[in-house]
Short mmCIF file of C-alpha atoms in Angstrom, two decimals:
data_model
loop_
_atom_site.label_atom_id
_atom_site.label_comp_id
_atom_site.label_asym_id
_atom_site.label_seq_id
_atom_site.Cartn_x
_atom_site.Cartn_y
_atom_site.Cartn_z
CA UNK A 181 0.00 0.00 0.00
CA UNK A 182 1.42 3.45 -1.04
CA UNK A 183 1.05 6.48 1.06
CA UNK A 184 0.79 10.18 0.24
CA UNK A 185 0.91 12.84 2.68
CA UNK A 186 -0.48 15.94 0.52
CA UNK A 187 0.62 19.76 1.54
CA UNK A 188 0.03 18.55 5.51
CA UNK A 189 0.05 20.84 8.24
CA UNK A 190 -0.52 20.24 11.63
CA UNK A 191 -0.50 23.18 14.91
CA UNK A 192 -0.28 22.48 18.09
CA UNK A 193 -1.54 25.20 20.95
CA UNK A 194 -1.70 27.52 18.42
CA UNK A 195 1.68 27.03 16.96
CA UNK A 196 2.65 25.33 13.71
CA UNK A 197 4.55 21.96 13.90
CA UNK A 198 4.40 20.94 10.38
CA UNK A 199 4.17 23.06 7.22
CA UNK A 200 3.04 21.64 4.20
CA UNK A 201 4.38 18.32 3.74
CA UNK A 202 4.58 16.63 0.70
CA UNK A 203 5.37 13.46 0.50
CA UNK A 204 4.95 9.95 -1.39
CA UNK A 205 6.21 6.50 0.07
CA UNK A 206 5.66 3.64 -2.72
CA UNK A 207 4.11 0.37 -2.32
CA UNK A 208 6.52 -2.14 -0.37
CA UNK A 209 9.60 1.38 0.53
CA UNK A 210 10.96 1.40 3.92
CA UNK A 211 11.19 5.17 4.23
CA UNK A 212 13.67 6.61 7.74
CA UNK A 213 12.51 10.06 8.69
CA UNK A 214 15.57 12.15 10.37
CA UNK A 215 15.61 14.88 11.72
CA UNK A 216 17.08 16.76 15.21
CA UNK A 217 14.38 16.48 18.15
CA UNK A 218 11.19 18.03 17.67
CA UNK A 219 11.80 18.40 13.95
CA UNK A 220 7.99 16.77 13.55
CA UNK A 221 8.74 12.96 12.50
CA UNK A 222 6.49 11.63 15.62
CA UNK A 223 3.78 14.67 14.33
CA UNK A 224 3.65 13.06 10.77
CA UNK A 225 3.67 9.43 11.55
CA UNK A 226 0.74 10.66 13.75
CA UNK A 227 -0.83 12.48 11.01
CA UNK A 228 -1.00 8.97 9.27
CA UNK A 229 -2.20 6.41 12.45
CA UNK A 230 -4.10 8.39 14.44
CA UNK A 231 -6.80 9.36 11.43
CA UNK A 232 -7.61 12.83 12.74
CA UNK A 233 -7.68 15.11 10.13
CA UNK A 234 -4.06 17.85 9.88
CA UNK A 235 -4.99 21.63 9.72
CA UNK A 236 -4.26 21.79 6.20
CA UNK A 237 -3.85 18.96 3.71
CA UNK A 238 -4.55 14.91 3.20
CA UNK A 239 -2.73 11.96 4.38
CA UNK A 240 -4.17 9.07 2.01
CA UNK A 241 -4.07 5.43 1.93
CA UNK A 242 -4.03 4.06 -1.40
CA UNK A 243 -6.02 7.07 -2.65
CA UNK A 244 -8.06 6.88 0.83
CA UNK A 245 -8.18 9.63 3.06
CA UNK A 246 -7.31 7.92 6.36
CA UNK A 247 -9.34 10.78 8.00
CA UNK A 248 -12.64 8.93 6.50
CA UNK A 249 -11.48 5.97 7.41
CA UNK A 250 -13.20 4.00 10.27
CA UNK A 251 -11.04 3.10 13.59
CA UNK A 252 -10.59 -0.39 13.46
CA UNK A 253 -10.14 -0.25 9.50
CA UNK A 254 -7.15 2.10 9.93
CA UNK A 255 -5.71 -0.28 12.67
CA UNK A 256 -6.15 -3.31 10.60
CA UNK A 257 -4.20 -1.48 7.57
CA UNK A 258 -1.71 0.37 9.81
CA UNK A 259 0.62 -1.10 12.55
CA UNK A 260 2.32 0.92 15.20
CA UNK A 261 5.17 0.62 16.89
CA UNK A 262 5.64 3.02 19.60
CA UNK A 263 7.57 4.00 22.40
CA UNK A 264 6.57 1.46 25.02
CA UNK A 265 3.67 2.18 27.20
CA UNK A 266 2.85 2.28 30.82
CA UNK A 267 -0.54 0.82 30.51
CA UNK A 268 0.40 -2.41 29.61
CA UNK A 269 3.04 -3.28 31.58
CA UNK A 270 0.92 -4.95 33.86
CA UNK A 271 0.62 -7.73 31.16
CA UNK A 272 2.82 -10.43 30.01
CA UNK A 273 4.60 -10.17 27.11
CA UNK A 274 2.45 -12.81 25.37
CA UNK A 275 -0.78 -10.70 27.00
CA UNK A 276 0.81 -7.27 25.33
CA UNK A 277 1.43 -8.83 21.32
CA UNK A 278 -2.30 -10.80 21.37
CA UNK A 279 -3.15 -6.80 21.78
CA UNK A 280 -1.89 -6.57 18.20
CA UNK A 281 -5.02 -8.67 17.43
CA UNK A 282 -7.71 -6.77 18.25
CA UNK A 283 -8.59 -4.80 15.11
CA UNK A 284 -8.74 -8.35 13.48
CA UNK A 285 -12.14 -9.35 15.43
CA UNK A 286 -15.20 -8.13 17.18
CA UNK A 287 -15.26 -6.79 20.88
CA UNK A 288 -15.10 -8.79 23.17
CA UNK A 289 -14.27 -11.92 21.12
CA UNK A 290 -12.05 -14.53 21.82
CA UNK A 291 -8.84 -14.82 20.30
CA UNK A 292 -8.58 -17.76 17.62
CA UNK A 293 -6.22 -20.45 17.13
CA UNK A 294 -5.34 -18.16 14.01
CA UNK A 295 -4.65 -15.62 16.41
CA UNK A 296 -2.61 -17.60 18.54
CA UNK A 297 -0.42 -18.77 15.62
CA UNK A 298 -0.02 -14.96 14.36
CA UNK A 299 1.46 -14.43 18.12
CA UNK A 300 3.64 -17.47 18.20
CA UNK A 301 4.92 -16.20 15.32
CA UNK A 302 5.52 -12.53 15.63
CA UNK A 303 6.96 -13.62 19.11
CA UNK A 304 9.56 -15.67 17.24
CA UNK A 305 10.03 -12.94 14.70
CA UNK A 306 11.40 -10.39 17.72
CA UNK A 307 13.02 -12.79 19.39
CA UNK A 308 10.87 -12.67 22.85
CA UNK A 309 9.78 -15.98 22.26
CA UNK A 310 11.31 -16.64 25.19
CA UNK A 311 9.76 -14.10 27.70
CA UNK A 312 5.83 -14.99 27.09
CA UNK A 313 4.98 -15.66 30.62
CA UNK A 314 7.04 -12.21 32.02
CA UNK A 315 5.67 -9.41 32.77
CA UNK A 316 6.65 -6.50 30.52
CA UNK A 317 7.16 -4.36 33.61
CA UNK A 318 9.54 -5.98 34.47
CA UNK A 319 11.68 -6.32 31.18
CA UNK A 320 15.05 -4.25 30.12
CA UNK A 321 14.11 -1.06 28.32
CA UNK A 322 15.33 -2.89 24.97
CA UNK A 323 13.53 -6.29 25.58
CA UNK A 324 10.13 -4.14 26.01
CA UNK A 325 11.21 -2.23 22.53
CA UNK A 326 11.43 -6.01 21.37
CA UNK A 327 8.03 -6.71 22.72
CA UNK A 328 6.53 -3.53 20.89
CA UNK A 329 7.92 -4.50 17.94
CA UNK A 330 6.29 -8.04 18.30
CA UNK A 331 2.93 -6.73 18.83
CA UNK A 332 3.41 -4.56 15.81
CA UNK A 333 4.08 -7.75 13.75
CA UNK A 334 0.81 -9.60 15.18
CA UNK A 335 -1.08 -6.19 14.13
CA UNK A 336 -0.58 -7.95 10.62
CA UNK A 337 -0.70 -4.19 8.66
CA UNK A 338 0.12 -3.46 5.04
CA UNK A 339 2.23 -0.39 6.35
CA UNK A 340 4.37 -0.54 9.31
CA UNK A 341 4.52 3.01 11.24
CA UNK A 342 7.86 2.62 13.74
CA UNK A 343 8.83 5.51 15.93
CA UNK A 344 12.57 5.23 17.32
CA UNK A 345 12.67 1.93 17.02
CA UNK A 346 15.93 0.90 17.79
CA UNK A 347 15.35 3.24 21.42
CA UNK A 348 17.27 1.05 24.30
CA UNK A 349 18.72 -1.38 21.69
CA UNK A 350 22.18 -2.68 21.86
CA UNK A 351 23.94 -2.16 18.56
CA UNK A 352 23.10 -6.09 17.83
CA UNK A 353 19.58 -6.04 18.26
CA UNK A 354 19.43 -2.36 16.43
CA UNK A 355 20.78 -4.39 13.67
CA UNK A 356 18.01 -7.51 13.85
CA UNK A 357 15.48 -5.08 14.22
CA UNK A 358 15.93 -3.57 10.89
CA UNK A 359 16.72 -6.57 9.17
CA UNK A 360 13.58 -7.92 10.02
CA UNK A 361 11.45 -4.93 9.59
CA UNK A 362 13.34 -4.73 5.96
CA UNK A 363 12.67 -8.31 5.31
CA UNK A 364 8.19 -7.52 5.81
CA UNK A 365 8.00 -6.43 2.26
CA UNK A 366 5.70 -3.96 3.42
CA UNK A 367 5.28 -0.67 3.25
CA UNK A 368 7.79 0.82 6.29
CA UNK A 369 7.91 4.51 7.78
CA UNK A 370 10.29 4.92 10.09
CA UNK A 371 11.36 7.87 12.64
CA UNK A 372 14.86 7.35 13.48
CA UNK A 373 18.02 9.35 15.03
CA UNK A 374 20.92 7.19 13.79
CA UNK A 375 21.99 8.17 10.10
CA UNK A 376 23.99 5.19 9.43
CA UNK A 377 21.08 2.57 10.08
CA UNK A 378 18.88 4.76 8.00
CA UNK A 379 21.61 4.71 5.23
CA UNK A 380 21.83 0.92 5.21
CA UNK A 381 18.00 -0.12 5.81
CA UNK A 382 15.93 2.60 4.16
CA UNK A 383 15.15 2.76 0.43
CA UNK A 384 14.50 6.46 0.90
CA UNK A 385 15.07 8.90 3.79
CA UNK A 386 12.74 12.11 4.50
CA UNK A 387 14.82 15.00 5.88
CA UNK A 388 12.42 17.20 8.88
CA UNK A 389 13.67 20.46 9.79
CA UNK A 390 11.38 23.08 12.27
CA UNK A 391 8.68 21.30 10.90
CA UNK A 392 9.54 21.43 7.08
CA UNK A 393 10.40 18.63 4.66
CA UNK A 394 13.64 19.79 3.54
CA UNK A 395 15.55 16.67 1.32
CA UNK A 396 13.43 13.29 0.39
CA UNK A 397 15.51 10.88 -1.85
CA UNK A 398 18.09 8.22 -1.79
CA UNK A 399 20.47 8.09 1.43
CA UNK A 400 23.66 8.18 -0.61
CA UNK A 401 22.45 11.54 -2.16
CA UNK A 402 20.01 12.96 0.54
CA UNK A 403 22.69 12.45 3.38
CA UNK A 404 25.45 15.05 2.16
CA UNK A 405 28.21 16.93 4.60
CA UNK A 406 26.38 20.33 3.38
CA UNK A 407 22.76 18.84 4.52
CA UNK A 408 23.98 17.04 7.97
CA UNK A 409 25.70 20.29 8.85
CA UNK A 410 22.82 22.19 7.95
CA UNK A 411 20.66 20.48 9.65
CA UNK A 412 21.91 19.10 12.52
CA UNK A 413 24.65 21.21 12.93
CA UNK A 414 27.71 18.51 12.99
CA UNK A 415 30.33 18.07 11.06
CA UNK A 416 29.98 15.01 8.56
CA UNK A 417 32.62 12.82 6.99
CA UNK A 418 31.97 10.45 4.35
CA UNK A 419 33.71 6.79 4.25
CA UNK A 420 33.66 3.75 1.89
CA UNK A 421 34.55 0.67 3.40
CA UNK A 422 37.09 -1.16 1.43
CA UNK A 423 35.75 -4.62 1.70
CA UNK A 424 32.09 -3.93 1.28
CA UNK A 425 32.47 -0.72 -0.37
CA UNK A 426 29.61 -0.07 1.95
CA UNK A 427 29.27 4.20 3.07
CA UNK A 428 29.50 5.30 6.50
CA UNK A 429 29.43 8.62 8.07
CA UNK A 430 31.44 9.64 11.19
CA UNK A 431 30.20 13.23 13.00
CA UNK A 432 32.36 15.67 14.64
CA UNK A 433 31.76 19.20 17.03
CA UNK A 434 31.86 21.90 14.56
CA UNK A 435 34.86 23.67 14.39
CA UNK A 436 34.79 26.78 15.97
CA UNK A 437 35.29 30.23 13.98
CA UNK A 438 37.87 31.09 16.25
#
């Protein structure tokens, strides 16, 4: 499923957080969006789970305006993976990913042995397969960004929203994580701080600034010196690796002009 955000703008207490965003993620992209803190990335991803209509401007699904959208047919399309939340960590970790379910039947239903296999599964997936009967409460700060990311998976959308996802990791499950979000083969939006792991995992990158859209494109030629500078006001160096002839970027203070 493709998704447009067209010209949105969103305020906040009467002050604008996004202006007039424009932009297209294709069918099946995994798409990072950077940008310093409070730049908007969480504001837009909202913009497209949430379904409340922006100030100004369409998100659409497919052509759909996710505004018109009803609840649990957004939820069944989109899954989220958020920061982790208080209100379930009185659950167990098996408790917290059948959550994922719930858009897929009525209220107050039972889960299904289809349900049960989607769990099992997504469990595996994220590598908590292990901590079912735990409470989440009572988990590391990465192993309940594991468990988020597990009851994503059971949500069973065509577009994955993630918001820092790789939050708490260590650098080895920062790297599992995005190798299995980038195996899905669905449609992936991403907000995420590290450059690098958006360089090597995302298709595309969208560039936030104060609330603007300010480079969208491929990482090799979005993520410049000039922009990073720019931007996030660092100084960027560009490396090849010789062996994998992968690129890497290393970040430095900026020099001062004295």
């Amino acid at each position: 499923m493709s998704v447009l955000f067209d010209d949105v703008s969103v305020a906040r207490g009467g002050r604008t957080v996004l202006h007039g965003v424009d932009l297209e993620v294709g069918t099946g992209r995994i798409v990072g969006l950077l940008g310093p803190n409070g730049s908007g990335k969480s504001t837009l991803l909202r913009a497209l789970f949430t379904g409340q209509r922006p100030h100004a401007g369409r998100v659409l699904i497919d052509g759909a305006d996710v505004s018109q959208l009803a609840p649990r047919t957004l939820a069944r399309t989109v899954s989220v993976m958020l920061q982790d939340s208080p209100s379930e960590f009185d659950l167990t970790v098996r408790e917290t990913v059948l959550v994922g379910r719930s858009p897929h039947r009525p209220p107050f239903s039972r889960d299904t042995a289809e349900d049960q296999r989607i769990v099992d599964e997504a469990l595996r997936t994220a590598d908590v397969h292990d901590l079912g009967d735990r409470l989440v409460r009572r988990l590391s700060g990465g192993q309940r960004q594991r468990v988020m990311l597990a009851r994503a998976l059971a949500q069973s959308g065509e577009i994955l929203v993630l918001d820092e996802p790789t939050n708490h990791l260590d650098i080895a499950h920062q790297l599992d994580l995005m190798r299995v979000v980038s195996g899905l083969g669905t449609t992936v939006i991403a907000a995420l701080h590290d450059l690098n792991i958006a360089a090597a995992f995302c298709d595309d990158v969208a560039v936030l600034d104060e609330g603007r859209l300010v480079a969208f494109g491929p990482p090799d030629t979005v993520l410049t010196p000039a922009l990073v500078d720019e931007v996030f006001h660092v100084t960027a160096r560009v490396a090849i690796e010789v062996d994998t002839g992968a690129r890497a970027m290393t970040f430095h203070p900026r020099q001062s002009a004295g």
